[in-house]
CSV table of C-alpha atoms in Angstrom, one decimal:
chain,number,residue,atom,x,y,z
A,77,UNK,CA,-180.5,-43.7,17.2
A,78,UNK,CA,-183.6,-45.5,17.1
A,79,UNK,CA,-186.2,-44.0,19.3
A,80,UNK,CA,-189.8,-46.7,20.4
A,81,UNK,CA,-192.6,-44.4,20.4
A,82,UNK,CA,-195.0,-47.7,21.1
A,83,UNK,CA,-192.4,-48.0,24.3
A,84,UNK,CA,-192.9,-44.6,25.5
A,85,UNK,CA,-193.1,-46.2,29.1
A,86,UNK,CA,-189.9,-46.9,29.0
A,87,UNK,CA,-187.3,-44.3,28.1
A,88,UNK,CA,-184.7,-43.7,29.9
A,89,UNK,CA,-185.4,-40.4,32.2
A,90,UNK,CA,-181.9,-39.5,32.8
A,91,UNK,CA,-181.9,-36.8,34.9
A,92,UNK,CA,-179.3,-35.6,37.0
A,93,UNK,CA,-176.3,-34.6,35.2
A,94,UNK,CA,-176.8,-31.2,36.0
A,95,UNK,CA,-176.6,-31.2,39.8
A,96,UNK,CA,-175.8,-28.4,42.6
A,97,UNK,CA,-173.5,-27.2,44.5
A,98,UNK,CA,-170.5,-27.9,42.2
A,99,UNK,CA,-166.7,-26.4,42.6
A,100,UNK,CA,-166.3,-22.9,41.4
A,101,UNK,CA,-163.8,-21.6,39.9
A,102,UNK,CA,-163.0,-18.8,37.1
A,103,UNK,CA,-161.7,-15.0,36.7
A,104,UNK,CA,-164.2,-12.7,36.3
A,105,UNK,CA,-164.4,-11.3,33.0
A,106,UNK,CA,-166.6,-7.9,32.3
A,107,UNK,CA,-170.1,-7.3,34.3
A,108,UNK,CA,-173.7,-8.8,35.1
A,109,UNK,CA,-176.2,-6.9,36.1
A,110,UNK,CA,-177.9,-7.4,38.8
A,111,UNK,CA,-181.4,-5.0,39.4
A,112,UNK,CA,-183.4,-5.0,42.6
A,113,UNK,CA,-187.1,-3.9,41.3
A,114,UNK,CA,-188.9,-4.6,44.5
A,115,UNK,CA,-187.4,-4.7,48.7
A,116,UNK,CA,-186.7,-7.6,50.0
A,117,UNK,CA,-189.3,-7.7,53.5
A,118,UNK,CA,-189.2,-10.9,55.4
A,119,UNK,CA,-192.6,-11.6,57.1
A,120,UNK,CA,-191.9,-14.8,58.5
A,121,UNK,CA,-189.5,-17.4,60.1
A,122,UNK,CA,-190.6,-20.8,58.9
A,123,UNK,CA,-191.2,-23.7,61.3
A,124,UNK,CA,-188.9,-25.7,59.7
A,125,UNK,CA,-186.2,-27.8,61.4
A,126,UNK,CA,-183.6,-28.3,58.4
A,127,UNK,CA,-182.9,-24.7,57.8
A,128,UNK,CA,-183.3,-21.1,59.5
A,129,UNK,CA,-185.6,-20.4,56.3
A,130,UNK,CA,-187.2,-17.1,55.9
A,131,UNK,CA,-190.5,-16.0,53.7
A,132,UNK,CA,-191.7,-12.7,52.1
A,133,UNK,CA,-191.5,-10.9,49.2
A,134,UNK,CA,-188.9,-8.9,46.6
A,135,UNK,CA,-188.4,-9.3,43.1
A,136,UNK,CA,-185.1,-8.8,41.1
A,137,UNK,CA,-184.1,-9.2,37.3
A,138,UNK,CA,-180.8,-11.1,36.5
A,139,UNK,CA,-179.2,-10.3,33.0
A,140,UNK,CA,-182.5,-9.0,32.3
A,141,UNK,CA,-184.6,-11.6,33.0
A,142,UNK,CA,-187.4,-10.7,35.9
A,143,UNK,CA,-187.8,-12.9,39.2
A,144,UNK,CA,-189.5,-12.6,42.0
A,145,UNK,CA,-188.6,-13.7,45.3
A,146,UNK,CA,-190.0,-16.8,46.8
A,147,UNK,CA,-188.0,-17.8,50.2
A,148,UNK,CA,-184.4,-17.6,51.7
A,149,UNK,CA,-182.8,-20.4,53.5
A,150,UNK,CA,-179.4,-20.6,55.3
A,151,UNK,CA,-176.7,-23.6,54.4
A,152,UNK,CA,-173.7,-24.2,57.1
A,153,UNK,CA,-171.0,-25.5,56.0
A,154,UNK,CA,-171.3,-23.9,52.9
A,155,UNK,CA,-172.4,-25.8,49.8
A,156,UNK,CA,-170.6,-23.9,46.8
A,157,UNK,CA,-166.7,-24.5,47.2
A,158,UNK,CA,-164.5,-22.0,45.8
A,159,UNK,CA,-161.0,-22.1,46.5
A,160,UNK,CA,-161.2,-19.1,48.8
A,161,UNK,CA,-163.2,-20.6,52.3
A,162,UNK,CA,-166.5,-19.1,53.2
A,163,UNK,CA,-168.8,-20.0,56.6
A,164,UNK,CA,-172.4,-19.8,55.8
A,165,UNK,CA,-174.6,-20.0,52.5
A,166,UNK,CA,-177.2,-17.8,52.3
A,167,UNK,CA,-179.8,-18.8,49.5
A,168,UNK,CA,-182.4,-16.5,48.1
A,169,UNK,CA,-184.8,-18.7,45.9
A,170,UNK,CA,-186.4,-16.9,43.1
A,171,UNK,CA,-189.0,-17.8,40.1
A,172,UNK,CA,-189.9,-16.4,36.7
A,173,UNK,CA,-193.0,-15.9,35.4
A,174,UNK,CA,-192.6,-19.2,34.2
A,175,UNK,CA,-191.7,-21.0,37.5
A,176,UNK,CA,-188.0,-21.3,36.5
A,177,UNK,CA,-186.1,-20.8,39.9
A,178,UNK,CA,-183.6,-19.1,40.1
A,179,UNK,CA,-181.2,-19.1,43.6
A,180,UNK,CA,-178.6,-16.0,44.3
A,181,UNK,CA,-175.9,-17.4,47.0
A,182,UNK,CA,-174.3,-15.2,49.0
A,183,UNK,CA,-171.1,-17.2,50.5
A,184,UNK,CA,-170.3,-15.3,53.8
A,185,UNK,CA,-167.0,-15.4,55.7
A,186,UNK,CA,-166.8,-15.4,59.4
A,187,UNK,CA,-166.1,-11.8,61.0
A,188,UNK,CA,-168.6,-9.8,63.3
A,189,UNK,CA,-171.8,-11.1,63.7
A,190,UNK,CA,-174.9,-10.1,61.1
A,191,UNK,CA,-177.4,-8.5,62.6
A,192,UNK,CA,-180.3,-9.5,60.1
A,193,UNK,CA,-179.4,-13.4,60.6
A,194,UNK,CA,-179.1,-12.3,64.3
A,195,UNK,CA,-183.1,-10.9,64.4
A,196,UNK,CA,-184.1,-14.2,62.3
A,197,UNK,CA,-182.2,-16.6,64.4
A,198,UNK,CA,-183.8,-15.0,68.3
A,199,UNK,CA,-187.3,-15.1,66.1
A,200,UNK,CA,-187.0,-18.9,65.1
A,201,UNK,CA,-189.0,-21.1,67.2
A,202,UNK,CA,-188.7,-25.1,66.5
A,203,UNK,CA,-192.3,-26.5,64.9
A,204,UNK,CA,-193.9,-22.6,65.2
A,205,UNK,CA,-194.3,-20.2,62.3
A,206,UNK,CA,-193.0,-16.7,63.6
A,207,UNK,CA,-193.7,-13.4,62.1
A,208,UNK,CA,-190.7,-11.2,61.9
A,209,UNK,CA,-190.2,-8.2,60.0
A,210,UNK,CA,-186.6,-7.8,58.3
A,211,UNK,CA,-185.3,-6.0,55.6
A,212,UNK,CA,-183.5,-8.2,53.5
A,213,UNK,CA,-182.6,-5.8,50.3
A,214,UNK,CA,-179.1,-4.4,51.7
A,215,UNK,CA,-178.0,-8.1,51.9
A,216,UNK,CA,-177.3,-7.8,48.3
A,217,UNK,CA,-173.0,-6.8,48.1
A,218,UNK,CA,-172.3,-3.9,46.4
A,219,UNK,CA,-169.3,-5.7,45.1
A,220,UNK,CA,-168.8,-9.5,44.7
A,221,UNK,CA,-167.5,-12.3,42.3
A,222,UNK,CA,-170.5,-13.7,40.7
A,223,UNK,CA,-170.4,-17.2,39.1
A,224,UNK,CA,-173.0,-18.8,37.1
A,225,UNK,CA,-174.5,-21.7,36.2
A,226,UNK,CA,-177.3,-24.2,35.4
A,227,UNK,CA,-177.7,-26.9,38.6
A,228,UNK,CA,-180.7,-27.9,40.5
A,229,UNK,CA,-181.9,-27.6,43.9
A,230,UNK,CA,-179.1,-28.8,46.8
A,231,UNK,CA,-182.8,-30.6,48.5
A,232,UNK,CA,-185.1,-33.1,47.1
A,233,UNK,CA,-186.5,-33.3,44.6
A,234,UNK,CA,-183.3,-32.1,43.6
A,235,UNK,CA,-185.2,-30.6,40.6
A,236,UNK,CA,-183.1,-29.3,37.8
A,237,UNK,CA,-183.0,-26.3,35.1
A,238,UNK,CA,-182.1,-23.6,37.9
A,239,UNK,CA,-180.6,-20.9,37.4
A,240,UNK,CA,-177.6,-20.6,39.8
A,241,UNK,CA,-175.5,-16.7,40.7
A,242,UNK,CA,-173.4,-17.4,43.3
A,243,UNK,CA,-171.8,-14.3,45.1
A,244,UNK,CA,-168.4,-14.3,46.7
A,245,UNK,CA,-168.2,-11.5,49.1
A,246,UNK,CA,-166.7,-10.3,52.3
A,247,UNK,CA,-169.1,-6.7,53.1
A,248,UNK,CA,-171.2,-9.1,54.8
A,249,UNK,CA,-170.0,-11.5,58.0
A,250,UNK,CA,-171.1,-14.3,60.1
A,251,UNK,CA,-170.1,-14.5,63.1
A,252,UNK,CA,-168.4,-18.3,64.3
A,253,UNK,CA,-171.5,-18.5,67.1
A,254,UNK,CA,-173.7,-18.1,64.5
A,255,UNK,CA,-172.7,-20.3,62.0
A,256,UNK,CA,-172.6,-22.7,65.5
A,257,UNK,CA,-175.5,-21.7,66.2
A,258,UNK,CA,-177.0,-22.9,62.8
A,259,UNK,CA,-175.2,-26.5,63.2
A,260,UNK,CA,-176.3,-27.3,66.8
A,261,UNK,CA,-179.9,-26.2,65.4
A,262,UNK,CA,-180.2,-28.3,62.1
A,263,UNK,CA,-176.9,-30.1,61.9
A,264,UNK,CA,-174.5,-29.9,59.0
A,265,UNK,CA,-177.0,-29.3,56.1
A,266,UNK,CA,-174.8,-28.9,53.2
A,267,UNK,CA,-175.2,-31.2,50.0
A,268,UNK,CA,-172.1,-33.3,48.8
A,269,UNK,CA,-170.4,-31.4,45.8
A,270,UNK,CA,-171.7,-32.6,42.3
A,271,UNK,CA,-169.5,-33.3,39.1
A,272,UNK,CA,-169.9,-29.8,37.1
A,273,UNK,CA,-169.3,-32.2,33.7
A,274,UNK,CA,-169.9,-30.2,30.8
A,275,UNK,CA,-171.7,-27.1,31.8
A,276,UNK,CA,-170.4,-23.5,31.8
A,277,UNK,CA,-169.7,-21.2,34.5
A,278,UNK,CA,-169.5,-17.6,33.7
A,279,UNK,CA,-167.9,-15.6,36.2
A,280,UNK,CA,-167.8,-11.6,36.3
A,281,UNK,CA,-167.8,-8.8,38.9
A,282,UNK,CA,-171.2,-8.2,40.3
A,283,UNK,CA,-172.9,-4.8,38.9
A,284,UNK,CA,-175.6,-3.9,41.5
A,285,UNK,CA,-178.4,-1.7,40.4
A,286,UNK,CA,-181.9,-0.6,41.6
A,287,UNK,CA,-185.0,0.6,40.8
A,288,UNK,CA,-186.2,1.0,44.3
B,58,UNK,CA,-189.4,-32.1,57.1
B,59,UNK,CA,-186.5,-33.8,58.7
B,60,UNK,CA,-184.0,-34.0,55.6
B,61,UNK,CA,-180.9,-36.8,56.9
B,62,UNK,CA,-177.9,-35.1,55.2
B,63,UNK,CA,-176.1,-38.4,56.6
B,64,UNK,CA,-178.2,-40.5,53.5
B,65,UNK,CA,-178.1,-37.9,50.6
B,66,UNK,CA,-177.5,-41.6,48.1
B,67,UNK,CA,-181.1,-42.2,49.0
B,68,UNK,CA,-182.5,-39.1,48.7
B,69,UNK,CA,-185.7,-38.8,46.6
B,70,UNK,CA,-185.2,-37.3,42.8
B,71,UNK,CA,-188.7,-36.9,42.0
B,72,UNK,CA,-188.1,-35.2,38.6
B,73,UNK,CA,-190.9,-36.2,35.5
B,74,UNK,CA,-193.6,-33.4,37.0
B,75,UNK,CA,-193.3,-30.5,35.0
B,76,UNK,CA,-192.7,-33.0,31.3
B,77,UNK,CA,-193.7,-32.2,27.8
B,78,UNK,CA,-195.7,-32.0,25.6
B,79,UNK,CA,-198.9,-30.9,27.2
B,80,UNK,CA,-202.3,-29.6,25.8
B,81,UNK,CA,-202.0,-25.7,25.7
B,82,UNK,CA,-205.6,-23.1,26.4
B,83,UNK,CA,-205.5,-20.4,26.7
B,84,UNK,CA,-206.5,-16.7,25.4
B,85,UNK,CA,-203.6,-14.1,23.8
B,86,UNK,CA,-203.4,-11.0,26.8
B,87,UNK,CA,-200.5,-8.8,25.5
B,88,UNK,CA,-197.9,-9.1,23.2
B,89,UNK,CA,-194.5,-11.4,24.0
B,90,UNK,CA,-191.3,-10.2,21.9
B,91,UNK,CA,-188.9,-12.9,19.7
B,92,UNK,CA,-186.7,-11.1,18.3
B,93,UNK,CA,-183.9,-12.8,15.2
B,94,UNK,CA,-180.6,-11.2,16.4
B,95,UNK,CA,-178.8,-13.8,13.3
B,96,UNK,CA,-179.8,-15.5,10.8
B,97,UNK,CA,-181.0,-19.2,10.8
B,98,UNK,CA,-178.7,-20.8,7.9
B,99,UNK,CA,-178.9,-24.5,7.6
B,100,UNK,CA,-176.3,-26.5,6.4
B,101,UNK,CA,-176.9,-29.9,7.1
B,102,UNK,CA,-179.7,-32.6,7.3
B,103,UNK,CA,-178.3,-34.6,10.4
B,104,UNK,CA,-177.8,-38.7,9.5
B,105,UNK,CA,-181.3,-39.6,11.8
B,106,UNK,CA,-183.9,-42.3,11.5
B,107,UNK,CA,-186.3,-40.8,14.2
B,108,UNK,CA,-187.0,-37.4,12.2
B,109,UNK,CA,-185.9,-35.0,10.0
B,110,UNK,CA,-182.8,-33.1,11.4
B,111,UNK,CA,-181.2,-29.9,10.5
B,112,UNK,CA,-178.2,-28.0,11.9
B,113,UNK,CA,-177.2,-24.7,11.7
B,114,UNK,CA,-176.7,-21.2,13.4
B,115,UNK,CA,-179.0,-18.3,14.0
B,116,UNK,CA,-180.1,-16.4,17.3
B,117,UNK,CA,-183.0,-14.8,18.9
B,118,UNK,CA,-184.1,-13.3,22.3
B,119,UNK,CA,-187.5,-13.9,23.6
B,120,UNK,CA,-188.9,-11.9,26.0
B,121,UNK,CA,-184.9,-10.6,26.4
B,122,UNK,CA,-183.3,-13.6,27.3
B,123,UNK,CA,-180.8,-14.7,24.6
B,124,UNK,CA,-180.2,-17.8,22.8
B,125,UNK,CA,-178.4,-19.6,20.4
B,126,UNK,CA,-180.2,-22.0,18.1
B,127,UNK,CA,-178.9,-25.8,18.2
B,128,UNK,CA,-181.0,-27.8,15.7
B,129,UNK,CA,-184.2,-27.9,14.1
B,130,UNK,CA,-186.6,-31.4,13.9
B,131,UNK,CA,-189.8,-31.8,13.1
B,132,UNK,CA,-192.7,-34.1,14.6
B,133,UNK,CA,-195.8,-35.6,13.0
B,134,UNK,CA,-198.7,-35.6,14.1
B,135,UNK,CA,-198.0,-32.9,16.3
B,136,UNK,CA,-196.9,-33.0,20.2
B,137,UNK,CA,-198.8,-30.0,21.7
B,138,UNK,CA,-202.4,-30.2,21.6
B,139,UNK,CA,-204.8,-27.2,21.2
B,140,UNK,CA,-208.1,-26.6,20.6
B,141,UNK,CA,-207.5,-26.0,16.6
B,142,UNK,CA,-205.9,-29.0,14.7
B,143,UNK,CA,-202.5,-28.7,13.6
B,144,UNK,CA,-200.3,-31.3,11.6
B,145,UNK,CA,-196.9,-30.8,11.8
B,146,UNK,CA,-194.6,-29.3,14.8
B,147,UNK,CA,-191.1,-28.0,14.3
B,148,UNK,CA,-189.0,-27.7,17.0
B,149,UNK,CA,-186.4,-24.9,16.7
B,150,UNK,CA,-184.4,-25.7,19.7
B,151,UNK,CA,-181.5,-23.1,21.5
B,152,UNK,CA,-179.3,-23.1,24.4
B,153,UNK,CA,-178.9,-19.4,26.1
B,154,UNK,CA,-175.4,-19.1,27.7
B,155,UNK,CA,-175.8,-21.4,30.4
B,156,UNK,CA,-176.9,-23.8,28.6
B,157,UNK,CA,-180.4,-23.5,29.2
B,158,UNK,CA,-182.5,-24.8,26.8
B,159,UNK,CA,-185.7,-23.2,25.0
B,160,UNK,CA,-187.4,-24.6,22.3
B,161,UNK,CA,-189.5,-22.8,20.2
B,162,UNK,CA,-192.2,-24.8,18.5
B,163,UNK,CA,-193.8,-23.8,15.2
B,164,UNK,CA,-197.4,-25.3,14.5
B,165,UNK,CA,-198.3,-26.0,10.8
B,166,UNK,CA,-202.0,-27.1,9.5
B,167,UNK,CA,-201.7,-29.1,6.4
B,168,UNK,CA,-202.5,-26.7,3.3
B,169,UNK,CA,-199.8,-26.3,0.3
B,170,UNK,CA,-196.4,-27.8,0.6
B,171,UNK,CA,-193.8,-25.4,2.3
B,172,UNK,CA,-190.5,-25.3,0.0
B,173,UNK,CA,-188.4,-25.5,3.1
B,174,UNK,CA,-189.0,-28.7,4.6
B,175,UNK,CA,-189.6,-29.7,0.8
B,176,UNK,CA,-185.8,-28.7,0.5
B,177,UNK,CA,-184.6,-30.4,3.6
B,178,UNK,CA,-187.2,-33.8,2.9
B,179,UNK,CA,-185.8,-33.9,-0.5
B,180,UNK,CA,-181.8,-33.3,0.7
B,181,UNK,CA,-182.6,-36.1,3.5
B,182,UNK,CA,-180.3,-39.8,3.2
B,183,UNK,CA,-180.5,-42.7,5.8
B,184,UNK,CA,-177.7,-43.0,7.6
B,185,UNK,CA,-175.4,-40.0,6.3
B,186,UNK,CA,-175.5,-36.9,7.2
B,187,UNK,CA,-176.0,-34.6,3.9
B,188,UNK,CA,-174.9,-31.0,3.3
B,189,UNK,CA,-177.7,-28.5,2.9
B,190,UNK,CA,-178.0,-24.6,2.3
B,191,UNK,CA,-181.1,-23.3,3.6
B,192,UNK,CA,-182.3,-20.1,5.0
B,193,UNK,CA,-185.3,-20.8,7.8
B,194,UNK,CA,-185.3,-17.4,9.1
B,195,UNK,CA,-188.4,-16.7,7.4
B,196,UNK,CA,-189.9,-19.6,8.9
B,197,UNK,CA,-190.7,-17.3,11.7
B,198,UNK,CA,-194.5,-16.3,11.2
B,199,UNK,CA,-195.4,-12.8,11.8
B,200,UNK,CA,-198.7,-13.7,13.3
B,201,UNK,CA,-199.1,-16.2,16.1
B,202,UNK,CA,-200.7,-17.2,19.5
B,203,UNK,CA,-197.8,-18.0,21.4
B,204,UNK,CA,-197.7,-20.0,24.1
B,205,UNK,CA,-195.1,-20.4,26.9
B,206,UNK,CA,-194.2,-22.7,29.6
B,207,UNK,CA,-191.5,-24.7,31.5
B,208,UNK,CA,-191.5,-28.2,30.2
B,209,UNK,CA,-188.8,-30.8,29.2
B,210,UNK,CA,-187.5,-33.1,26.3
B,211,UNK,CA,-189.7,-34.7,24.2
B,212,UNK,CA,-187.3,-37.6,23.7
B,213,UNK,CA,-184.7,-39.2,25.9
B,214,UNK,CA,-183.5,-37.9,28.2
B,215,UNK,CA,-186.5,-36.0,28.5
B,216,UNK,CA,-184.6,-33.1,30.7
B,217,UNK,CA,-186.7,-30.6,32.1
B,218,UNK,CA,-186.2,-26.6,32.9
B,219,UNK,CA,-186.9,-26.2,29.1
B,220,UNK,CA,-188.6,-22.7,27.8
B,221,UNK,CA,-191.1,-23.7,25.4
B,222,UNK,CA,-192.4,-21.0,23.6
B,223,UNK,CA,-195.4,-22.7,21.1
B,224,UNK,CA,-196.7,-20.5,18.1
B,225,UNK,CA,-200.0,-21.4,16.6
B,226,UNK,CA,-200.1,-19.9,13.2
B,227,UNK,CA,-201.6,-20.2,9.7
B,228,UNK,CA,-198.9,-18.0,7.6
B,229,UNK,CA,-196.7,-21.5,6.9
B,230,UNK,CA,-198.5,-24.6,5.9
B,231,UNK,CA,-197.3,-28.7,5.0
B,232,UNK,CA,-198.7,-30.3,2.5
B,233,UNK,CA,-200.4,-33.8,3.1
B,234,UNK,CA,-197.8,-35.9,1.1
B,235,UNK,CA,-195.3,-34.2,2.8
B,236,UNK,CA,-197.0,-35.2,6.8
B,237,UNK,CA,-197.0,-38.7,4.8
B,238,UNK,CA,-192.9,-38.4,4.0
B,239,UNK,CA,-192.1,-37.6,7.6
B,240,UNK,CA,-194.5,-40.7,9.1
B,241,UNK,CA,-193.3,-43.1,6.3
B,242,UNK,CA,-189.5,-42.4,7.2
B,243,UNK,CA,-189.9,-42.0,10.8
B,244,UNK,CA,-193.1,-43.1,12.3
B,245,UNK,CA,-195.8,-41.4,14.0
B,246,UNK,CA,-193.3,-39.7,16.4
B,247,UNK,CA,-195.0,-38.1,18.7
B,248,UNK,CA,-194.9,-38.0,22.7
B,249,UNK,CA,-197.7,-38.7,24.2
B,250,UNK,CA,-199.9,-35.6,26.5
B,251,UNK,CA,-198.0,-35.2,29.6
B,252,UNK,CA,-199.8,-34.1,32.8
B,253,UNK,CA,-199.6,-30.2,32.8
B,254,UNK,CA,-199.7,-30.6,36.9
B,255,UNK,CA,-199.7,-27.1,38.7
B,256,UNK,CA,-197.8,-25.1,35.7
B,257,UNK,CA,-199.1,-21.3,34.6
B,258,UNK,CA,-198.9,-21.3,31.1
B,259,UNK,CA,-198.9,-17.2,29.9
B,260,UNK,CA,-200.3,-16.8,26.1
B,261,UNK,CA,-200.1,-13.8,24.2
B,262,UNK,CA,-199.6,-12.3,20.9
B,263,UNK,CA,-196.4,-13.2,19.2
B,264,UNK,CA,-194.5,-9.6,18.4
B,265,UNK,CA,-191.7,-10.6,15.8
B,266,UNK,CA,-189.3,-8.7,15.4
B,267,UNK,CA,-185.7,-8.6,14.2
B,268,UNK,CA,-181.8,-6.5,14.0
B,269,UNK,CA,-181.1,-8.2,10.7
C-alpha cells in the first residue's frame, strides 16, 4: 500500500459499507442490559411531513454506555426485516456525550391500537409544531429479542458509526388504521435493506432495568 | 423536508463532516477512566511502506465501553494539533464488539529515544512482514490530558463514528533520530487539520488504571 500524503485531496472516502436497516437474524444468546436513568416526556410533535416525529427528553445507558435522548420518529413498513413480520418501526434516536447516536427500534406487530402513537398522531398538524405531553418511558418492552449492530442513519446524510438495538416485541401493538394512518400521511417511508457484509450482529434477550 | 423514498439511489450521503485529525483546546475538568483489562503483546511489525505497523492483542475499557486492540502505527510529525508541540503520535487503535472503532492516540515530544519503537524501528523490513515480541502495555502513561471526540480515519477510507481518545503526556519521549527513521522510511505522513465543525470535544485527566 502506498499512501500520497501530497494528494490528500484525493483519497478515496469510501463510506458506506456500513449501511442501515439490514436483515436480522440470530438466537439470542445471554443478556444486555438496558437502564432507563431519566423518563421519557414528549413535548412536542414536529412539523414534519416525512415522519410522525416526536421531541423531548430521556436518557438511557446501553451496555453501560450513557445516552441521552434526542427524538423519536415512526417508520411504516418497517425498516429492519426479521424473519418474523412486524407493522410499524418506532425509532428512538439517542447520543453520547460524544455525539455518537445511538437508535433503539422497537418493531411493533399489528393488534389493538397504541394509545401513546394514538395521542401523537390526533396532536400532529401538517407544517405546525404542536406541544403534546406523552410519556414515552413504558414504551420500552419488558421482554424482547434485541439485536445489534453498527449501521448508519435509514435518512440522509445517511451518516454512519451508529449504534443500532433493535427490539422484537409483541407487549406493544399497532393497530392496521394506524399504521394506515401513517402511509396515507407520509407515504411508505422505509429505506431499502442494505448488505450487512462483514459486521456482527449480537443478539440476546432484552434485560430491562431502571433507575427512575 | 420532503424526503422521496421513490429516489433513495440519489439520496445525498454527505459524510466528511465530523473527519480527523483536528486541533484539540481545551482545559482537564475531571478524571476519564482507561482501564488495561489484557496485556498489549506485539508480535509482528506488519510488511508497510506508509508507517511503522505492529500487531498484536491487548484490551482496555474507556470510560466502560470495551475494546479490543487491532494494531498500533505511528505518525510523524504528529496529526492532532495542540497548543504544546508534540513530535510523534501513535495510534493504538481497537474495535469494541460491534466493531466500533476507537483509537487512542499517544502524543510523544522528542527527548531520549524510547526502547520500544527502537525495538519495533530496528525489527522493521520493506515488504515482509517480521516477527516481533514486544510488551507496549507500559506504553500507557500514568499522567495525561486526555482528550476525546468523534472523528474518523486518518487514512483511506477515512470512516467516521471513531472514539478518539488523545493523551498529551511527557512520561514517554522519541528521540530526534528516531522522528528522522520514521520520515526517511515513510514520509511526512500526516493528515492534514480537518474542520472540527460543531463537535464538543470533553478533556479531562487521564485516570489509568488496570485488572492485570
Amino acid at each position: 500500500m502506498t499512501l500520497d500524503y501530497h494528494d490528500q485531496g484525493h483519497w478515496a472516502n469510501n463510506f458506506g459499507q456500513a449501511q442501515s436497516p439490514v436483515h436480522l437474524t440470530g438466537t439470542p444468546a445471554g443478556t444486555t442490559a438496558l437502564t432507563l436513568t431519566a423518563p421519557y416526556r414528549i413535548t412536542q410533535v414536529a412539523a414534519d411531513d416525512t415522519t410522525l416525529r416526536l421531541f423531548g427528553t430521556g436518557a438511557m445507558r446501553l451496555d453501560g454506555r450513557a445516552f441521552q435522548f434526542v427524538q423519536a420518529h415512526v417508520h411504516a413498513p418497517v425498516e429492519h426485516q426479521l424473519d418474523a413480520a412486524f407493522d410499524l418501526e418506532l425509532h428512538l434516536v439517542h447520543e453520547d456525550a460524544l455525539g455518537q447516536p445511538c437508535v433503539v427500534a422497537i418493531l411493533l406487530p399489528v393488534g389493538p391500537a397504541d394509545p401513546a402513537l394514538a395521542a401523537a398522531m390526533a396532536t400532529w398538524r401538517p407544517g405546525a409544531a404542536t406541544p403534546l405531553s406523552l410519556d414515552l418511558t413504558p414504551f420500552f418492552p419488558h421482554t424482547a429479542t434485541m439485536y445489534r449492530y453498527r449501521g448508519s442513519l435509514t435518512t440522509p446524510p445517511l451518516t454512519e458509526g451508529v449504534t443500532w438495538c433493535v427490539l422484537a416485541q409483541t407487549e406493544h401493538t399497532v393497530s392496521a388504521a394506524q399504521v394506515t394512518w401513517c402511509t396515507a400521511h407520509f407515504g411508505a417511508n422505509a429505506r431499502a435493506i442494505q448488505p450487512l457484509n462483514a459486521r456482527p450482529v449480537l443478539c440476546a434477550q432484552l434485560d430491562l432495568q431502571s433507575t427512575l
